[in-house]
mmCIF file with all atom_site columns, C-alpha atoms in Angstrom:
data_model
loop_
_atom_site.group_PDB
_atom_site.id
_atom_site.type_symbol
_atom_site.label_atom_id
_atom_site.label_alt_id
_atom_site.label_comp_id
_atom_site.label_asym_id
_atom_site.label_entity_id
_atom_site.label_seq_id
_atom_site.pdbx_PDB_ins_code
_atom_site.Cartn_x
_atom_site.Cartn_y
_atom_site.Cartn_z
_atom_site.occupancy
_atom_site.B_iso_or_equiv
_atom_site.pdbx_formal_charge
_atom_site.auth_seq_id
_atom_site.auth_comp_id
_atom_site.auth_asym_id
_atom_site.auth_atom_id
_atom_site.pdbx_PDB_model_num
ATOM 1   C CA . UNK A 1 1   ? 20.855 295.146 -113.612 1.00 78.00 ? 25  UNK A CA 1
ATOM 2   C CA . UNK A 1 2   ? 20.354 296.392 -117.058 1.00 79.00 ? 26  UNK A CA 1
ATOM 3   C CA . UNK A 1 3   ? 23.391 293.924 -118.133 1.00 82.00 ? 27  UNK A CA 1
ATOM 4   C CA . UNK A 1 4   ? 21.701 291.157 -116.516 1.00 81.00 ? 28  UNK A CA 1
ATOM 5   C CA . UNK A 1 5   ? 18.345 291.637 -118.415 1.00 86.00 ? 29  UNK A CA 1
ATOM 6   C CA . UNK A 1 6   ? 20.465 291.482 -121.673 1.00 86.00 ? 30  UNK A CA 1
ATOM 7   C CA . UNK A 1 7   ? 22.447 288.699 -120.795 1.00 83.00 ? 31  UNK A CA 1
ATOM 8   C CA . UNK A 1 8   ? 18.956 286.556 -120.253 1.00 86.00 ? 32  UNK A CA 1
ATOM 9   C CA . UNK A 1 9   ? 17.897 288.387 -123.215 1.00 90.00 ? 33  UNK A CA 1
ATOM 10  C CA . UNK A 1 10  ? 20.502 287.097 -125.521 1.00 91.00 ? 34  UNK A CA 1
ATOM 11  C CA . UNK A 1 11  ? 19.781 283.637 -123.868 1.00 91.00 ? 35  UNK A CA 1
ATOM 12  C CA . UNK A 1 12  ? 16.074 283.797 -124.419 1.00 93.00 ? 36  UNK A CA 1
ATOM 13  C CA . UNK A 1 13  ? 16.900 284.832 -128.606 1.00 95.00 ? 37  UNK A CA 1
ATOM 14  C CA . UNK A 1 14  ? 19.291 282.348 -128.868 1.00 94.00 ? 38  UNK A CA 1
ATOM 15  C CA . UNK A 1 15  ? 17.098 279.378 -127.555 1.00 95.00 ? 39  UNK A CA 1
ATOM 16  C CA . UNK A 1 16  ? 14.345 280.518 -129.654 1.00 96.00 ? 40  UNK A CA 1
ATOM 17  C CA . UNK A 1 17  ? 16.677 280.193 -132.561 1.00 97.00 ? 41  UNK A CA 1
ATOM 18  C CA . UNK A 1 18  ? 17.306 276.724 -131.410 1.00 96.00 ? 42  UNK A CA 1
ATOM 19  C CA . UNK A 1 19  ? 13.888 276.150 -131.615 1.00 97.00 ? 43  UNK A CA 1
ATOM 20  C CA . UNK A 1 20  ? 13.079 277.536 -134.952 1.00 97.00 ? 44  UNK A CA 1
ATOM 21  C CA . UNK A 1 21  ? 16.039 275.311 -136.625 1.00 97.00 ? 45  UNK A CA 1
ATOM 22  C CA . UNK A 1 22  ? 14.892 272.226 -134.785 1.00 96.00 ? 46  UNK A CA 1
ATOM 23  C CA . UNK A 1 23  ? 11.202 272.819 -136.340 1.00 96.00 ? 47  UNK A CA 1
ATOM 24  C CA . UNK A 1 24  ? 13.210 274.291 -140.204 1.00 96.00 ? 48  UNK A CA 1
ATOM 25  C CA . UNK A 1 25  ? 15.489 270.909 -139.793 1.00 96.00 ? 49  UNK A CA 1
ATOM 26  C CA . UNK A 1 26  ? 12.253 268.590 -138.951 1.00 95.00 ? 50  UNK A CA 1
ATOM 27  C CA . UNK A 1 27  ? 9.686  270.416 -141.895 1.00 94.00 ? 51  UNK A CA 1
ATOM 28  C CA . UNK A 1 28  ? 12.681 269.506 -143.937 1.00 93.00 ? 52  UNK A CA 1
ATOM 29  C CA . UNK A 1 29  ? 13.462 266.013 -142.882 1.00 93.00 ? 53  UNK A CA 1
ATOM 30  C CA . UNK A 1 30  ? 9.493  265.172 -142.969 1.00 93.00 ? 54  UNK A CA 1
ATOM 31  C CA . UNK A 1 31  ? 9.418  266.577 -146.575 1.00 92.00 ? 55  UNK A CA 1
ATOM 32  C CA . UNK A 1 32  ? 11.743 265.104 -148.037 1.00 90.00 ? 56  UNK A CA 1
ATOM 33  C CA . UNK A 1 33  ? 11.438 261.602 -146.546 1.00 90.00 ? 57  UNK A CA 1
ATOM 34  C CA . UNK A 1 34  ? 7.751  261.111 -146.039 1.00 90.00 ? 58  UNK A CA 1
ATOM 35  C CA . UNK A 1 35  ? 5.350  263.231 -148.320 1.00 86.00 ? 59  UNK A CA 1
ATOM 36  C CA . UNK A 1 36  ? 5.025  261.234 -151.189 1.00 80.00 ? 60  UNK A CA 1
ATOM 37  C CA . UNK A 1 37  ? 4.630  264.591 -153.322 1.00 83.00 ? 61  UNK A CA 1
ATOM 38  C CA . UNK A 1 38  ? 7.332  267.344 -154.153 1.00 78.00 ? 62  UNK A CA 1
ATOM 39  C CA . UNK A 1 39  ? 7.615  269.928 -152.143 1.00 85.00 ? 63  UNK A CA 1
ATOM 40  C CA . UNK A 1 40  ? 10.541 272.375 -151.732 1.00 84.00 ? 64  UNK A CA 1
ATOM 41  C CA . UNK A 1 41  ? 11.539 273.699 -148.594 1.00 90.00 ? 65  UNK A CA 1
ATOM 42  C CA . UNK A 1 42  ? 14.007 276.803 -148.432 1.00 91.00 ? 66  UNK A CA 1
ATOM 43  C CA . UNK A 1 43  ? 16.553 274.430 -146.513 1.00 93.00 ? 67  UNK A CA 1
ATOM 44  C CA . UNK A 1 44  ? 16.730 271.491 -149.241 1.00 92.00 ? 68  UNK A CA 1
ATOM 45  C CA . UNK A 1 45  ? 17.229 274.410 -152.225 1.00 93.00 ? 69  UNK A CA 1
ATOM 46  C CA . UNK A 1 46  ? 20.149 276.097 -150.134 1.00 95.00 ? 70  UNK A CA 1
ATOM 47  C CA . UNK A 1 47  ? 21.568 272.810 -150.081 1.00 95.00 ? 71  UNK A CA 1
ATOM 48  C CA . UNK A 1 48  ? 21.422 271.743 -152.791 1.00 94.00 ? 72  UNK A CA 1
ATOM 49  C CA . UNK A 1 49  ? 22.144 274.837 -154.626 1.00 95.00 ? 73  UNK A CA 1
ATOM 50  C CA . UNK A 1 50  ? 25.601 274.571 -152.241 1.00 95.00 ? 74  UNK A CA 1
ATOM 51  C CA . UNK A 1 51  ? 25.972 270.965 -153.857 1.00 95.00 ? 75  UNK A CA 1
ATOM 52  C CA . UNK A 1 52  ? 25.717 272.246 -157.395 1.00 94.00 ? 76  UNK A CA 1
ATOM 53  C CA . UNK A 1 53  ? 27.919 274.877 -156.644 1.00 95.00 ? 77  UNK A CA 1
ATOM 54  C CA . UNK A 1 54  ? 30.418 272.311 -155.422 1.00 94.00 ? 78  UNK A CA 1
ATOM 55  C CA . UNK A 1 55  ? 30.560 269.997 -158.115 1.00 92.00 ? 79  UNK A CA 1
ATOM 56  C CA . UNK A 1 56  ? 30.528 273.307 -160.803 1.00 90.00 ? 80  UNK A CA 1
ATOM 57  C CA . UNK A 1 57  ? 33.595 274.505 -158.890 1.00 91.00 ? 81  UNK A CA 1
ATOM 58  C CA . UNK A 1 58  ? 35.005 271.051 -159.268 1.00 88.00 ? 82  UNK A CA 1
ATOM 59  C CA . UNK A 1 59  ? 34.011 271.432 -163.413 1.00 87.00 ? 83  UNK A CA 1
ATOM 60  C CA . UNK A 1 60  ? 35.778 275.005 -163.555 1.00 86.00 ? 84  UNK A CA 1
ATOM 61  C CA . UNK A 1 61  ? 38.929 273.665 -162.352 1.00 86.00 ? 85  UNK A CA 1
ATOM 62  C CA . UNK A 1 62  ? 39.597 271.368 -164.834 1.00 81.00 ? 86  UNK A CA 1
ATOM 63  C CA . UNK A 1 63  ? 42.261 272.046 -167.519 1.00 80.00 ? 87  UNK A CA 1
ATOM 64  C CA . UNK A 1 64  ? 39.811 270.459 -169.699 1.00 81.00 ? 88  UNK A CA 1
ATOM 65  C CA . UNK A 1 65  ? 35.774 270.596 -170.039 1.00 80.00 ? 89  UNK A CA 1
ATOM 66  C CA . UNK A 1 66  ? 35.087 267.894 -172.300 1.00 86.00 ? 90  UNK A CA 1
ATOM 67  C CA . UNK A 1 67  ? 31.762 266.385 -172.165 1.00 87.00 ? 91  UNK A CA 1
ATOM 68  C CA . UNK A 1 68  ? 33.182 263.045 -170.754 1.00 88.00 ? 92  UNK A CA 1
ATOM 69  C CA . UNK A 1 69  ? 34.621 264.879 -167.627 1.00 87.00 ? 93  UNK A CA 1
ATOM 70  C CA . UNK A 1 70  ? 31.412 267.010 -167.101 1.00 87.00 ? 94  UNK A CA 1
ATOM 71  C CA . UNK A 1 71  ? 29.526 263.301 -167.518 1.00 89.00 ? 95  UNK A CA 1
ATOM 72  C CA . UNK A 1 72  ? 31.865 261.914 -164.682 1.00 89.00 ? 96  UNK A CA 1
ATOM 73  C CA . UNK A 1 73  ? 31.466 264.722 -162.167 1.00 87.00 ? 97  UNK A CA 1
ATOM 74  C CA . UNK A 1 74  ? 27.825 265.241 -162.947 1.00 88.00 ? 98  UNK A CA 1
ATOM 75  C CA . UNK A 1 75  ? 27.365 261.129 -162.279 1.00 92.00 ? 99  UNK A CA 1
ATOM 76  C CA . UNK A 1 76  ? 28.569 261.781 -159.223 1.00 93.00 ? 100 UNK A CA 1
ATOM 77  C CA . UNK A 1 77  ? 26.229 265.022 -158.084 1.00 93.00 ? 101 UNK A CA 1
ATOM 78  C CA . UNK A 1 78  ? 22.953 263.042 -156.828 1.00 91.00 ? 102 UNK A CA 1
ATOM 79  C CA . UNK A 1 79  ? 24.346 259.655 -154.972 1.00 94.00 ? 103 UNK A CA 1
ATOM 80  C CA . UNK A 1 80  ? 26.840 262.355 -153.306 1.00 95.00 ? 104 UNK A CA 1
ATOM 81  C CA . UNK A 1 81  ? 24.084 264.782 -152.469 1.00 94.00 ? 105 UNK A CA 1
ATOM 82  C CA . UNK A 1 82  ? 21.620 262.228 -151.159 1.00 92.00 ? 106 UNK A CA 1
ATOM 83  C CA . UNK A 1 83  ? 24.744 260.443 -148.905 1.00 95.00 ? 107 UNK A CA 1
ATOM 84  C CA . UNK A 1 84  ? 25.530 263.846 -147.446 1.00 96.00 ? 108 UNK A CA 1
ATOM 85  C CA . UNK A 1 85  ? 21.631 265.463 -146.836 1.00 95.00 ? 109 UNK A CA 1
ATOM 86  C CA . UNK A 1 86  ? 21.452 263.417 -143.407 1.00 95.00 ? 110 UNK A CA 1
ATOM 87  C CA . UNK A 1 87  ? 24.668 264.417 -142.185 1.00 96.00 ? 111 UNK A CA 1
ATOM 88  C CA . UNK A 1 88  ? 23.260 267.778 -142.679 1.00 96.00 ? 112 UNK A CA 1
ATOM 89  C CA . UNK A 1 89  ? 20.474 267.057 -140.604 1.00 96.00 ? 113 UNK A CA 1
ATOM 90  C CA . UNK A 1 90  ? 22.062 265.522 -137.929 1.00 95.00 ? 114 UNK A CA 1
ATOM 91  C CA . UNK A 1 91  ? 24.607 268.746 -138.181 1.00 95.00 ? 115 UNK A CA 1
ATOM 92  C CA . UNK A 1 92  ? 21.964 270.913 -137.945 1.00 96.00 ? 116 UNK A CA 1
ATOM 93  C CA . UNK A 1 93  ? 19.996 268.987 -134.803 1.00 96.00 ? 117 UNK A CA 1
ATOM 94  C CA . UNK A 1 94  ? 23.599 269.301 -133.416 1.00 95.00 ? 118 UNK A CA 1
ATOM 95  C CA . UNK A 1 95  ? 23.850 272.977 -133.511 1.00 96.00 ? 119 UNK A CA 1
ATOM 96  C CA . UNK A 1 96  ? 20.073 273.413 -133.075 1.00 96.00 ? 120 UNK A CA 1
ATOM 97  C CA . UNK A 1 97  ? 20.102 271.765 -129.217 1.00 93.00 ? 121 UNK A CA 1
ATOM 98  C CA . UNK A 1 98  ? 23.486 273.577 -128.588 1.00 94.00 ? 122 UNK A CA 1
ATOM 99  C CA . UNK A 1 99  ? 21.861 276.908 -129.118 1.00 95.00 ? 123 UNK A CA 1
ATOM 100 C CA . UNK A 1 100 ? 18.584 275.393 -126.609 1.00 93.00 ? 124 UNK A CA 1
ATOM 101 C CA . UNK A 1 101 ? 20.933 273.984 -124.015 1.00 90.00 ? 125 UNK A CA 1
ATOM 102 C CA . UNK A 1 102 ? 22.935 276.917 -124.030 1.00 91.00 ? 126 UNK A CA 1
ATOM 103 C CA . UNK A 1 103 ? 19.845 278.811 -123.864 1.00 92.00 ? 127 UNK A CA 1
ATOM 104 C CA . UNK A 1 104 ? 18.510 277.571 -121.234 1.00 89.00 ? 128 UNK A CA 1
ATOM 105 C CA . UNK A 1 105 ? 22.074 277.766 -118.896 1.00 85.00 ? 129 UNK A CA 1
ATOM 106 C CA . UNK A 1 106 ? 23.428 274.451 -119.258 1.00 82.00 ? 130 UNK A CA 1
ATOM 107 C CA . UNK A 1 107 ? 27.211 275.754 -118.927 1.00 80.00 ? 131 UNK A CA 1
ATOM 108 C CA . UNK A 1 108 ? 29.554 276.987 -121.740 1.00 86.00 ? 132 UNK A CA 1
ATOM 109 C CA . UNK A 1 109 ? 29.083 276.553 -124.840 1.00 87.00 ? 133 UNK A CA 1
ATOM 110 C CA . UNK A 1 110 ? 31.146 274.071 -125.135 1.00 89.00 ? 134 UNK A CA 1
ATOM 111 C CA . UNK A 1 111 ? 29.452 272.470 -122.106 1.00 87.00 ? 135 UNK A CA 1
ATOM 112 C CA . UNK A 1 112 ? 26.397 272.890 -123.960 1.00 87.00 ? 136 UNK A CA 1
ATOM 113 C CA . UNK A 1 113 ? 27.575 271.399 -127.125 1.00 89.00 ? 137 UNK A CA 1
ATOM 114 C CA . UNK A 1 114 ? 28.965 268.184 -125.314 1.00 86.00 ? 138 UNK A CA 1
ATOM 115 C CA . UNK A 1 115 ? 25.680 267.561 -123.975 1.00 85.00 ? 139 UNK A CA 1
ATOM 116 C CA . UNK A 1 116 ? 23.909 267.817 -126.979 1.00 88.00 ? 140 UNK A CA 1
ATOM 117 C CA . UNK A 1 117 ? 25.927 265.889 -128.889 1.00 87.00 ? 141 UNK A CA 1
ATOM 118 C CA . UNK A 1 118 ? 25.424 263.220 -126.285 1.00 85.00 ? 142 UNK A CA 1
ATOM 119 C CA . UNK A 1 119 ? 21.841 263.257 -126.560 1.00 82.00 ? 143 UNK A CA 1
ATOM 120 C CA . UNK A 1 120 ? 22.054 263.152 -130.263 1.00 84.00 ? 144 UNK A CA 1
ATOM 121 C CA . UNK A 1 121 ? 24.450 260.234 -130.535 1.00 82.00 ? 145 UNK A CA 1
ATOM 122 C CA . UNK A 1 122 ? 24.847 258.006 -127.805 1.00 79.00 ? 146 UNK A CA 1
ATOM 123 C CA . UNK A 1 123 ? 21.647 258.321 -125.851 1.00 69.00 ? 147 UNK A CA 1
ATOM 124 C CA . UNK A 1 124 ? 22.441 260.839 -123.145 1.00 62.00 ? 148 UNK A CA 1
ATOM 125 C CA . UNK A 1 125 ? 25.427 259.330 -121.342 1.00 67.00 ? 149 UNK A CA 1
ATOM 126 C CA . UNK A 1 126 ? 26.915 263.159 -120.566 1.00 65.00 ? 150 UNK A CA 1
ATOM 127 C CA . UNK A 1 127 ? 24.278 264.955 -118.481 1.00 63.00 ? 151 UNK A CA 1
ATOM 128 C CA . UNK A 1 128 ? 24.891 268.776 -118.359 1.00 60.00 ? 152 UNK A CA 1
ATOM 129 C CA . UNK A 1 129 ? 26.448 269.647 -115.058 1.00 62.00 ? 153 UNK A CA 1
ATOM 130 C CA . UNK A 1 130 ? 24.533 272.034 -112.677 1.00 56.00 ? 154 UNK A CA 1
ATOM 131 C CA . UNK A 1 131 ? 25.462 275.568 -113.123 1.00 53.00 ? 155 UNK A CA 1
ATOM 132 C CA . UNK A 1 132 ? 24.535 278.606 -111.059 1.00 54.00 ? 156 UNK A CA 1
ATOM 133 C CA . UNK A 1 133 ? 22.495 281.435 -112.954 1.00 51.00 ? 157 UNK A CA 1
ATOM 134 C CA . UNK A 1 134 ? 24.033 284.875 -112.735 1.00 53.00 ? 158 UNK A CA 1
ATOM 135 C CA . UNK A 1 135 ? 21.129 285.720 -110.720 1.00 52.00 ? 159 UNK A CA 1
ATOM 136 C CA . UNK A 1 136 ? 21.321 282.921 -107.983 1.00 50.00 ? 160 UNK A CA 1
ATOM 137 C CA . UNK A 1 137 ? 25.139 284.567 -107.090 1.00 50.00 ? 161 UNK A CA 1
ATOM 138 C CA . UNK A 1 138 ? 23.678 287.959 -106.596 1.00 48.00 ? 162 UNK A CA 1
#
């Protein structure tokens, strides 16, 4: 019994954390797109601090760090930031309705990613199977 209780335990956590990166991944879609004033979100700094990272790592391993090489990369850092930052989103919405379908007992997790993904992309044409909790077998 006491196994059971964690099992919809872990369930319960895990959709919440669904939840909380759909409404992190949304705040940070809405302010970045729409507000017409700057404001940071802890999302859009990690990711961007990732980017910079990137294209510093890309700097460091150069035989060479002239200023015309640094210039070239650098060019490169915002059009290749602000191409990738919806992938991200869509990456995140991805793993954000895996966590609620699994959550809620939609399968597997890879069950559970399928569907979402299906949602996400094509408009729902996997629907998650039915599964039996662990409590209807007992």
């Amino acid at each position: 019994m006491l196994l059971l209780i964690a099992w919809y335990g872990l369930r319960a956590f895990v959709f919440l954390a669904g939840v909380l990166l759909v409404f992190i991944t949304i705040q940070s879609t809405i302010h970045t797109l729409i507000v017409p004033r700057a404001i940071n979100t802890p999302l859009i700094n990690w990711y961007y601090a990732g980017m910079n990272k990137l294209f510093r790592a890309r700097l460091a391993l150069a035989r060479q760090n002239t200023y015309e090489l640094r210039d070239r990369v650098l060019a490169m850092y915002a059009p290749v930031s602000l191409f990738v930052l919806p992938f991200v989103w869509l990456t995140l919405m991805l793993v954000a309705y895996t966590l609620i379908f699994w959550g809620l007992g939609y399968g597997d997790a890879w069950e559970s990613l399928l569907v979402s993904g299906s949602s996400l992309l094509t408009g729902s044409i996997r629907l998650p199977r039915a599964t039996k909790l662990p409590i209807e077998t007992a």
